[in-house]
Amino acid sequence: MKVNKEVRKISSEFHKQGYSLYLVGGYVRNSLMNLTSTDLDITSNMPVEEVIKLCDNLGAKCKSINRRLGSIQITYNNTTLEYTQFRKESYSSNKEHTPNQVDFVEDIATDVLRRDFTINSIYYDIHKSQIVDLVGGVKDIARRSLRTPRDPYETLSDDGLRILRGIRFANTYGLKISRKTYKCMQIYSPLLRSISKERILSELEKIVVSDLSYNISSPTFVSMLNDCNVYKYIFGLTNENRLPKISRKLEKSIYTLPSQCRLIGLLVAIIISIVREDIPHNQLSYIIETTLGIDGLKASRNTISIVEKLSLIISNLNHDKDITNASINYLTMSDNERLIVESFVTKQGKSRLDNTIKFVKANNLPLSIHQLDISAQEIIDLNIDSKYVSKILSTLYNQVLNMSVPNNKIHLGKLAIDINNTFKKTKGDRT
């Protein structure tokens, strides 16, 4: 296994102190798979305080990551490593991602049992240039299998996030999850309730592009998310009738999207799967907000806004509702957003979109309020109260789209005055 001179120098210093230093995790796993890896995780039974002194003597810099877990970052010349002392972990009954008790130990045999999967539990003795594999990780790599180092009922019950990590690893490396492990992932999906939304969102971001890392030809992450029923616990869904199950057709559409569209695409597919029918805009907004907002995934406001926009357009196109507005919104979108719409609309919806776009272009309809042949200031100059201008512009725009009035300053001005008079009467304006 290729190990650079900085890592070997640190290992040599450990050896002088009577300790063996090991590479573990992603670097060892990927090296055995003939894949690249930039993660350099090292471990031994040397206490962190002694490691810091050793690094000081070498001229290496140390930065604390989590002292309670015995983890520090070491920077030596241009090489950055993460050191973790051998440990045993205990988790509380709420099964959060972080152990509530850590005991430092002397041996690998104990340390290996805290790890998530056998492929991540292979150690490499740097001084001896020797693999140390106590749980069959090397064999699992050879047979493309994903298993846990302990009984999966124990390993997965400790940390619900391992369910999502398992899906990610299987799709990144083209592995088949062992039957017992997969069954346990399905059983323990309720543990995701206890995992922070930040960690869940981070895993989802990795999962949706996992098959692209090493060009895995047959991704299965959507089917796995379906099988493990994770959506209920990730999004805080309580209505059993609204639990999503992404269809095979939507699943295939997600896989056709480029990496930068995948997460939004997955979220839109989930919303489509929850809704399943045409519903009013305000109800759709409510479902998206509760699913992706503060009570659900806690996604960013920008993400929620994009998902709502795309979901509404797709719903309108598929259900033959407000097609002109939907098509114009489509025309003003980014290329990536258009890809998502095109992937999720039905054949009938696509036909409606194509026909309406031809109509919009043929009639030179405005793509936004700003393309109206009258401005806000010009409306105010017609002695119209500024408090009505925004609503009047919106009404004018919809009237132009419906071909009820031409996009002409004179016609729009006359209609603006009529609308203003209507507003004044409705509001009981006595001015």
mmCIF file of C-alpha atoms in Angstrom, residues 17-326:
data_model
loop_
_atom_site.group_PDB
_atom_site.id
_atom_site.type_symbol
_atom_site.label_atom_id
_atom_site.label_comp_id
_atom_site.label_asym_id
_atom_site.label_seq_id
_atom_site.Cartn_x
_atom_site.Cartn_y
_atom_site.Cartn_z
ATOM 1 C CA GLN A 17 7.767 5.168 21.637
ATOM 2 C CA GLY A 18 6.605 1.539 21.647
ATOM 3 C CA TYR A 19 3.349 2.054 19.727
ATOM 4 C CA SER A 20 2.106 0.769 16.388
ATOM 5 C CA LEU A 21 0.372 3.293 14.132
ATOM 6 C CA TYR A 22 -2.354 2.164 11.738
ATOM 7 C CA LEU A 23 -4.118 3.616 8.739
ATOM 8 C CA VAL A 24 -7.815 2.732 8.876
ATOM 9 C CA GLY A 25 -11.064 3.466 7.062
ATOM 10 C CA GLY A 26 -11.455 5.069 3.653
ATOM 11 C CA TYR A 27 -7.810 5.179 2.604
ATOM 12 C CA VAL A 28 -7.285 1.462 3.263
ATOM 13 C CA ARG A 29 -10.658 0.502 1.763
ATOM 14 C CA ASN A 30 -10.107 2.497 -1.442
ATOM 15 C CA SER A 31 -6.504 1.361 -1.815
ATOM 16 C CA LEU A 32 -7.677 -2.276 -1.736
ATOM 17 C CA MET A 33 -10.266 -1.391 -4.384
ATOM 18 C CA ASN A 34 -7.615 0.360 -6.506
ATOM 19 C CA LEU A 35 -9.441 3.657 -6.044
ATOM 20 C CA THR A 36 -8.097 7.028 -4.967
ATOM 21 C CA SER A 37 -8.744 8.502 -1.537
ATOM 22 C CA THR A 38 -7.655 11.703 0.157
ATOM 23 C CA ASP A 39 -8.833 10.722 3.650
ATOM 24 C CA LEU A 40 -5.920 9.800 5.886
ATOM 25 C CA ASP A 41 -7.283 8.405 9.154
ATOM 26 C CA ILE A 42 -4.717 7.022 11.580
ATOM 27 C CA THR A 43 -5.192 5.280 14.894
ATOM 28 C CA SER A 44 -3.332 3.631 17.759
ATOM 29 C CA ASN A 45 -3.527 3.229 21.525
ATOM 30 C CA MET A 46 -1.197 6.192 22.174
ATOM 31 C CA PRO A 47 -3.007 8.792 24.328
ATOM 32 C CA VAL A 48 -3.775 12.059 22.573
ATOM 33 C CA GLU A 49 -1.596 14.076 24.959
ATOM 34 C CA GLU A 50 1.437 11.992 24.005
ATOM 35 C CA VAL A 51 0.584 12.268 20.311
ATOM 36 C CA ILE A 52 0.544 16.056 20.611
ATOM 37 C CA LYS A 53 3.990 16.037 22.242
ATOM 38 C CA LEU A 54 5.329 13.693 19.577
ATOM 39 C CA CYS A 55 3.997 15.963 16.838
ATOM 40 C CA ASP A 56 5.476 19.049 18.487
ATOM 41 C CA ASN A 57 8.881 17.386 18.408
ATOM 42 C CA LEU A 58 8.395 16.631 14.713
ATOM 43 C CA GLY A 59 7.332 20.175 13.940
ATOM 44 C CA ALA A 60 3.814 19.022 13.037
ATOM 45 C CA LYS A 61 0.755 21.049 14.043
ATOM 46 C CA CYS A 62 -2.169 19.565 15.973
ATOM 47 C CA LYS A 63 -5.748 20.817 16.096
ATOM 48 C CA SER A 64 -8.427 19.409 18.369
ATOM 49 C CA ILE A 65 -11.442 17.857 16.608
ATOM 50 C CA ASN A 66 -13.154 16.197 19.560
ATOM 51 C CA ARG A 67 -11.039 15.614 22.636
ATOM 52 C CA ARG A 68 -13.780 13.557 24.298
ATOM 53 C CA LEU A 69 -13.581 11.119 21.390
ATOM 54 C CA GLY A 70 -9.804 11.219 21.324
ATOM 55 C CA SER A 71 -9.662 12.836 17.872
ATOM 56 C CA ILE A 72 -7.203 15.456 16.629
ATOM 57 C CA GLN A 73 -6.107 16.752 13.241
ATOM 58 C CA ILE A 74 -2.404 16.567 12.450
ATOM 59 C CA THR A 75 -0.778 18.672 9.739
ATOM 60 C CA TYR A 76 2.763 17.663 8.843
ATOM 61 C CA ASN A 77 4.324 19.528 5.942
ATOM 62 C CA ASN A 78 1.583 19.304 3.272
ATOM 63 C CA THR A 79 -0.055 16.180 4.692
ATOM 64 C CA THR A 80 -3.185 16.354 6.854
ATOM 65 C CA LEU A 81 -4.279 13.370 8.936
ATOM 66 C CA GLU A 82 -6.965 12.662 11.499
ATOM 67 C CA TYR A 83 -5.793 10.739 14.535
ATOM 68 C CA THR A 84 -8.160 8.830 16.814
ATOM 69 C CA GLN A 85 -7.180 6.809 19.861
ATOM 70 C CA PHE A 86 -8.470 3.227 20.157
ATOM 71 C CA ARG A 87 -11.772 3.379 21.974
ATOM 72 C CA LYS A 88 -14.946 1.627 23.030
ATOM 73 C CA GLU A 89 -18.243 3.449 22.586
ATOM 74 C CA SER A 90 -21.575 3.292 24.390
ATOM 75 C CA TYR A 91 -24.773 4.903 23.137
ATOM 76 C CA SER A 92 -27.735 6.222 25.096
ATOM 77 C CA SER A 93 -31.268 4.954 24.685
ATOM 78 C CA ASN A 94 -32.159 7.847 22.343
ATOM 79 C CA LYS A 95 -29.629 6.451 19.801
ATOM 80 C CA GLU A 96 -28.106 9.752 18.727
ATOM 81 C CA HIS A 97 -25.173 9.729 16.324
ATOM 82 C CA THR A 98 -22.598 10.659 19.001
ATOM 83 C CA PRO A 99 -21.792 8.122 21.747
ATOM 84 C CA ASN A 100 -22.648 9.225 25.273
ATOM 85 C CA GLN A 101 -19.698 7.343 26.791
ATOM 86 C CA VAL A 102 -16.193 6.728 25.455
ATOM 87 C CA ASP A 103 -13.563 4.494 27.046
ATOM 88 C CA PHE A 104 -10.054 4.407 25.595
ATOM 89 C CA VAL A 105 -8.684 0.900 25.122
ATOM 90 C CA GLU A 106 -5.410 -0.777 24.231
ATOM 91 C CA ASP A 107 -6.355 -3.183 21.464
ATOM 92 C CA ILE A 108 -7.679 -3.168 17.909
ATOM 93 C CA ALA A 109 -10.018 -6.064 18.687
ATOM 94 C CA THR A 110 -12.113 -3.729 20.838
ATOM 95 C CA ASP A 111 -11.729 -0.649 18.629
ATOM 96 C CA VAL A 112 -12.923 -2.479 15.510
ATOM 97 C CA LEU A 113 -16.295 -3.297 17.088
ATOM 98 C CA ARG A 114 -17.321 0.377 17.189
ATOM 99 C CA ARG A 115 -17.012 0.780 13.418
ATOM 100 C CA ASP A 116 -19.933 0.784 10.989
ATOM 101 C CA PHE A 117 -19.073 -1.673 8.196
ATOM 102 C CA THR A 118 -16.388 -4.289 7.643
ATOM 103 C CA ILE A 119 -15.024 -2.530 4.549
ATOM 104 C CA ASN A 120 -14.264 0.463 6.804
ATOM 105 C CA SER A 121 -12.791 -1.726 9.561
ATOM 106 C CA ILE A 122 -9.546 -2.801 7.910
ATOM 107 C CA TYR A 123 -6.321 -1.581 9.540
ATOM 108 C CA TYR A 124 -2.907 -1.179 7.931
ATOM 109 C CA ASP A 125 0.151 -1.425 10.173
ATOM 110 C CA ILE A 126 2.341 1.277 8.647
ATOM 111 C CA HIS A 127 5.644 0.158 10.221
ATOM 112 C CA LYS A 128 5.160 -3.495 9.265
ATOM 113 C CA SER A 129 3.435 -2.711 5.923
ATOM 114 C CA GLN A 130 0.824 -5.273 6.901
ATOM 115 C CA ILE A 131 -2.973 -5.508 6.684
ATOM 116 C CA VAL A 132 -4.787 -6.259 9.952
ATOM 117 C CA ASP A 133 -8.303 -7.516 9.234
ATOM 118 C CA LEU A 134 -10.228 -8.982 12.178
ATOM 119 C CA VAL A 135 -13.749 -8.891 10.731
ATOM 120 C CA GLY A 136 -13.433 -10.101 7.126
ATOM 121 C CA GLY A 137 -13.393 -6.706 5.433
ATOM 122 C CA VAL A 138 -10.911 -7.780 2.761
ATOM 123 C CA LYS A 139 -13.108 -10.721 1.758
ATOM 124 C CA ASP A 140 -16.176 -8.488 1.688
ATOM 125 C CA ILE A 141 -14.413 -6.108 -0.692
ATOM 126 C CA ALA A 142 -13.512 -9.049 -2.932
ATOM 127 C CA ARG A 143 -17.099 -10.315 -3.028
ATOM 128 C CA ARG A 144 -18.604 -6.798 -3.175
ATOM 129 C CA SER A 145 -20.563 -7.262 0.031
ATOM 130 C CA LEU A 146 -21.549 -4.741 2.701
ATOM 131 C CA ARG A 147 -21.774 -6.113 6.248
ATOM 132 C CA THR A 148 -21.393 -4.841 9.778
ATOM 133 C CA PRO A 149 -18.464 -5.899 11.983
ATOM 134 C CA ARG A 150 -20.836 -7.012 14.751
ATOM 135 C CA ASP A 151 -24.316 -8.433 14.506
ATOM 136 C CA PRO A 152 -26.190 -5.763 12.512
ATOM 137 C CA TYR A 153 -28.845 -5.545 15.220
ATOM 138 C CA GLU A 154 -26.118 -4.203 17.503
ATOM 139 C CA THR A 155 -24.179 -2.048 15.059
ATOM 140 C CA LEU A 156 -27.193 -0.360 13.495
ATOM 141 C CA SER A 157 -29.108 0.085 16.736
ATOM 142 C CA ASP A 158 -26.209 2.178 18.057
ATOM 143 C CA ASP A 159 -26.491 4.836 15.378
ATOM 144 C CA GLY A 160 -29.407 5.346 12.969
ATOM 145 C CA LEU A 161 -27.269 7.397 10.595
ATOM 146 C CA ARG A 162 -25.542 4.143 9.607
ATOM 147 C CA ILE A 163 -28.677 3.249 7.636
ATOM 148 C CA LEU A 164 -28.060 6.167 5.270
ATOM 149 C CA ARG A 165 -24.309 5.564 5.268
ATOM 150 C CA GLY A 166 -24.947 1.954 4.252
ATOM 151 C CA ILE A 167 -27.060 3.096 1.300
ATOM 152 C CA ARG A 168 -24.320 5.536 0.312
ATOM 153 C CA PHE A 169 -21.490 2.993 0.480
ATOM 154 C CA ALA A 170 -23.486 0.375 -1.432
ATOM 155 C CA ASN A 171 -24.122 2.815 -4.284
ATOM 156 C CA THR A 172 -20.665 4.387 -4.252
ATOM 157 C CA TYR A 173 -18.826 1.073 -4.586
ATOM 158 C CA GLY A 174 -21.441 -1.126 -6.236
ATOM 159 C CA LEU A 175 -21.850 -3.369 -3.185
ATOM 160 C CA LYS A 176 -24.689 -5.683 -2.268
ATOM 161 C CA ILE A 177 -25.900 -5.245 1.283
ATOM 162 C CA SER A 178 -26.074 -8.563 3.130
ATOM 163 C CA ARG A 179 -29.614 -9.827 3.669
ATOM 164 C CA LYS A 180 -29.475 -9.601 7.448
ATOM 165 C CA THR A 181 -27.902 -6.138 7.394
ATOM 166 C CA TYR A 182 -30.514 -4.864 4.930
ATOM 167 C CA LYS A 183 -33.352 -6.273 7.010
ATOM 168 C CA CYS A 184 -31.968 -4.498 10.071
ATOM 169 C CA MET A 185 -31.694 -1.231 8.138
ATOM 170 C CA GLN A 186 -35.412 -1.495 7.412
ATOM 171 C CA ILE A 187 -36.278 -2.348 11.010
ATOM 172 C CA TYR A 188 -34.216 0.446 12.564
ATOM 173 C CA SER A 189 -35.231 3.301 10.262
ATOM 174 C CA PRO A 190 -37.244 4.919 13.137
ATOM 175 C CA LEU A 191 -33.862 5.684 14.756
ATOM 176 C CA LEU A 192 -33.420 8.424 12.152
ATOM 177 C CA ARG A 193 -35.794 10.503 14.270
ATOM 178 C CA SER A 194 -32.949 10.976 16.760
ATOM 179 C CA ILE A 195 -30.363 12.097 14.183
ATOM 180 C CA SER A 196 -29.859 15.814 13.610
ATOM 181 C CA LYS A 197 -31.356 17.125 10.374
ATOM 182 C CA GLU A 198 -27.979 18.644 9.487
ATOM 183 C CA ARG A 199 -26.347 15.203 9.455
ATOM 184 C CA ILE A 200 -29.264 13.668 7.537
ATOM 185 C CA LEU A 201 -29.186 16.406 4.901
ATOM 186 C CA SER A 202 -25.418 15.984 4.567
ATOM 187 C CA GLU A 203 -25.851 12.239 3.958
ATOM 188 C CA LEU A 204 -28.648 12.804 1.435
ATOM 189 C CA GLU A 205 -26.407 15.200 -0.483
ATOM 190 C CA LYS A 206 -23.797 12.436 -0.719
ATOM 191 C CA ILE A 207 -26.270 9.632 -1.433
ATOM 192 C CA VAL A 208 -27.872 11.286 -4.467
ATOM 193 C CA VAL A 209 -24.505 11.511 -6.252
ATOM 194 C CA SER A 210 -22.981 8.339 -4.825
ATOM 195 C CA ASP A 211 -23.309 6.313 -8.036
ATOM 196 C CA LEU A 212 -21.418 9.023 -9.936
ATOM 197 C CA SER A 213 -18.266 8.847 -7.781
ATOM 198 C CA TYR A 214 -16.846 5.815 -9.590
ATOM 199 C CA ASN A 215 -19.392 5.483 -12.414
ATOM 200 C CA ILE A 216 -21.501 2.729 -10.898
ATOM 201 C CA SER A 217 -23.738 1.646 -13.774
ATOM 202 C CA SER A 218 -26.816 0.473 -11.866
ATOM 203 C CA PRO A 219 -27.669 2.841 -9.007
ATOM 204 C CA THR A 220 -30.226 1.663 -6.476
ATOM 205 C CA PHE A 221 -30.274 4.387 -3.825
ATOM 206 C CA VAL A 222 -33.872 5.473 -4.519
ATOM 207 C CA SER A 223 -35.140 1.896 -4.196
ATOM 208 C CA MET A 224 -33.156 1.504 -0.976
ATOM 209 C CA LEU A 225 -34.571 4.737 0.473
ATOM 210 C CA ASN A 226 -38.022 3.391 -0.429
ATOM 211 C CA ASP A 227 -37.359 -0.054 1.068
ATOM 212 C CA CYS A 228 -36.039 1.372 4.331
ATOM 213 C CA ASN A 229 -39.019 3.740 4.605
ATOM 214 C CA VAL A 230 -36.712 6.558 5.697
ATOM 215 C CA TYR A 231 -38.896 9.406 4.439
ATOM 216 C CA LYS A 232 -41.360 9.127 7.310
ATOM 217 C CA TYR A 233 -38.633 9.816 9.859
ATOM 218 C CA ILE A 234 -36.461 12.190 7.818
ATOM 219 C CA PHE A 235 -39.358 14.500 6.985
ATOM 220 C CA GLY A 236 -41.374 14.086 10.175
ATOM 221 C CA LEU A 237 -44.431 12.746 8.339
ATOM 222 C CA THR A 238 -47.338 11.631 10.523
ATOM 223 C CA ASN A 239 -50.120 11.052 7.985
ATOM 224 C CA GLU A 240 -49.777 7.420 6.904
ATOM 225 C CA ASN A 241 -51.839 8.130 3.790
ATOM 226 C CA ARG A 242 -49.268 10.701 2.705
ATOM 227 C CA LEU A 243 -46.147 8.561 3.029
ATOM 228 C CA PRO A 244 -44.238 8.799 -0.253
ATOM 229 C CA LYS A 245 -43.014 5.890 -2.299
ATOM 230 C CA ILE A 246 -41.132 7.081 -5.336
ATOM 231 C CA SER A 247 -42.318 5.228 -8.428
ATOM 232 C CA ARG A 248 -39.973 3.347 -10.699
ATOM 233 C CA LYS A 249 -40.602 5.939 -13.409
ATOM 234 C CA LEU A 250 -39.618 8.832 -11.126
ATOM 235 C CA GLU A 251 -36.640 6.826 -9.894
ATOM 236 C CA LYS A 252 -35.307 6.430 -13.436
ATOM 237 C CA SER A 253 -35.812 10.144 -14.012
ATOM 238 C CA ILE A 254 -33.709 11.014 -10.960
ATOM 239 C CA TYR A 255 -30.827 8.891 -12.242
ATOM 240 C CA THR A 256 -30.814 10.793 -15.546
ATOM 241 C CA LEU A 257 -30.205 14.110 -13.776
ATOM 242 C CA PRO A 258 -26.675 15.530 -13.511
ATOM 243 C CA SER A 259 -25.053 15.721 -10.079
ATOM 244 C CA GLN A 260 -25.924 19.362 -9.427
ATOM 245 C CA CYS A 261 -29.654 18.617 -9.910
ATOM 246 C CA ARG A 262 -29.923 15.379 -7.963
ATOM 247 C CA LEU A 263 -30.843 16.606 -4.465
ATOM 248 C CA ILE A 264 -33.507 19.045 -5.686
ATOM 249 C CA GLY A 265 -34.729 16.343 -8.057
ATOM 250 C CA LEU A 266 -35.092 13.843 -5.212
ATOM 251 C CA LEU A 267 -36.964 16.364 -3.055
ATOM 252 C CA VAL A 268 -39.319 17.277 -5.904
ATOM 253 C CA ALA A 269 -39.957 13.565 -6.571
ATOM 254 C CA ILE A 270 -40.786 13.074 -2.881
ATOM 255 C CA ILE A 271 -43.254 15.988 -2.936
ATOM 256 C CA ILE A 272 -44.873 14.623 -6.105
ATOM 257 C CA SER A 273 -45.136 11.206 -4.440
ATOM 258 C CA ILE A 274 -46.721 12.698 -1.309
ATOM 259 C CA VAL A 275 -49.262 14.808 -3.182
ATOM 260 C CA ARG A 276 -50.225 12.284 -5.887
ATOM 261 C CA GLU A 277 -53.017 14.502 -7.209
ATOM 262 C CA ASP A 278 -53.876 18.066 -8.185
ATOM 263 C CA ILE A 279 -54.280 20.244 -5.101
ATOM 264 C CA PRO A 280 -54.613 24.012 -4.529
ATOM 265 C CA HIS A 281 -51.393 26.027 -4.461
ATOM 266 C CA ASN A 282 -51.761 26.927 -0.777
ATOM 267 C CA GLN A 283 -52.083 23.253 0.196
ATOM 268 C CA LEU A 284 -49.023 22.350 -1.862
ATOM 269 C CA SER A 285 -47.073 25.155 -0.174
ATOM 270 C CA TYR A 286 -48.166 23.882 3.238
ATOM 271 C CA ILE A 287 -47.076 20.308 2.477
ATOM 272 C CA ILE A 288 -43.683 21.480 1.184
ATOM 273 C CA GLU A 289 -43.129 23.755 4.166
ATOM 274 C CA THR A 290 -43.973 21.084 6.740
ATOM 275 C CA THR A 291 -41.960 18.444 4.894
ATOM 276 C CA LEU A 292 -38.831 20.430 4.095
ATOM 277 C CA GLY A 293 -39.039 23.274 6.605
ATOM 278 C CA ILE A 294 -38.364 23.623 10.314
ATOM 279 C CA ASP A 295 -40.585 20.675 11.298
ATOM 280 C CA GLY A 296 -39.172 18.410 8.598
ATOM 281 C CA LEU A 297 -35.803 18.289 6.889
ATOM 282 C CA LYS A 298 -34.816 21.869 7.835
ATOM 283 C CA ALA A 299 -33.618 22.583 4.303
ATOM 284 C CA SER A 300 -32.545 26.105 3.355
ATOM 285 C CA ARG A 301 -35.145 28.676 2.359
ATOM 286 C CA ASN A 302 -33.666 28.735 -1.132
ATOM 287 C CA THR A 303 -34.040 24.962 -1.488
ATOM 288 C CA ILE A 304 -37.640 25.081 -0.252
ATOM 289 C CA SER A 305 -38.433 27.921 -2.655
ATOM 290 C CA ILE A 306 -36.993 26.062 -5.660
ATOM 291 C CA VAL A 307 -38.777 22.812 -4.782
ATOM 292 C CA GLU A 308 -42.077 24.666 -4.389
ATOM 293 C CA LYS A 309 -41.664 26.438 -7.734
ATOM 294 C CA LEU A 310 -40.787 23.258 -9.609
ATOM 295 C CA SER A 311 -43.458 21.146 -7.901
ATOM 296 C CA LEU A 312 -46.168 23.680 -8.730
ATOM 297 C CA ILE A 313 -45.149 23.905 -12.393
ATOM 298 C CA ILE A 314 -44.984 20.116 -12.748
ATOM 299 C CA SER A 315 -48.367 19.728 -11.034
ATOM 300 C CA ASN A 316 -49.979 22.371 -13.248
ATOM 301 C CA LEU A 317 -48.581 20.859 -16.450
ATOM 302 C CA ASN A 318 -49.592 17.331 -15.471
ATOM 303 C CA HIS A 319 -53.107 18.363 -14.445
ATOM 304 C CA ASP A 320 -53.801 20.870 -17.260
ATOM 305 C CA LYS A 321 -54.032 23.828 -14.902
ATOM 306 C CA ASP A 322 -52.759 27.400 -15.469
ATOM 307 C CA ILE A 323 -50.626 26.116 -18.344
ATOM 308 C CA THR A 324 -49.624 29.545 -19.698
ATOM 309 C CA ASN A 325 -48.151 30.707 -16.392
ATOM 310 C CA ALA A 326 -46.467 27.355 -15.866
#
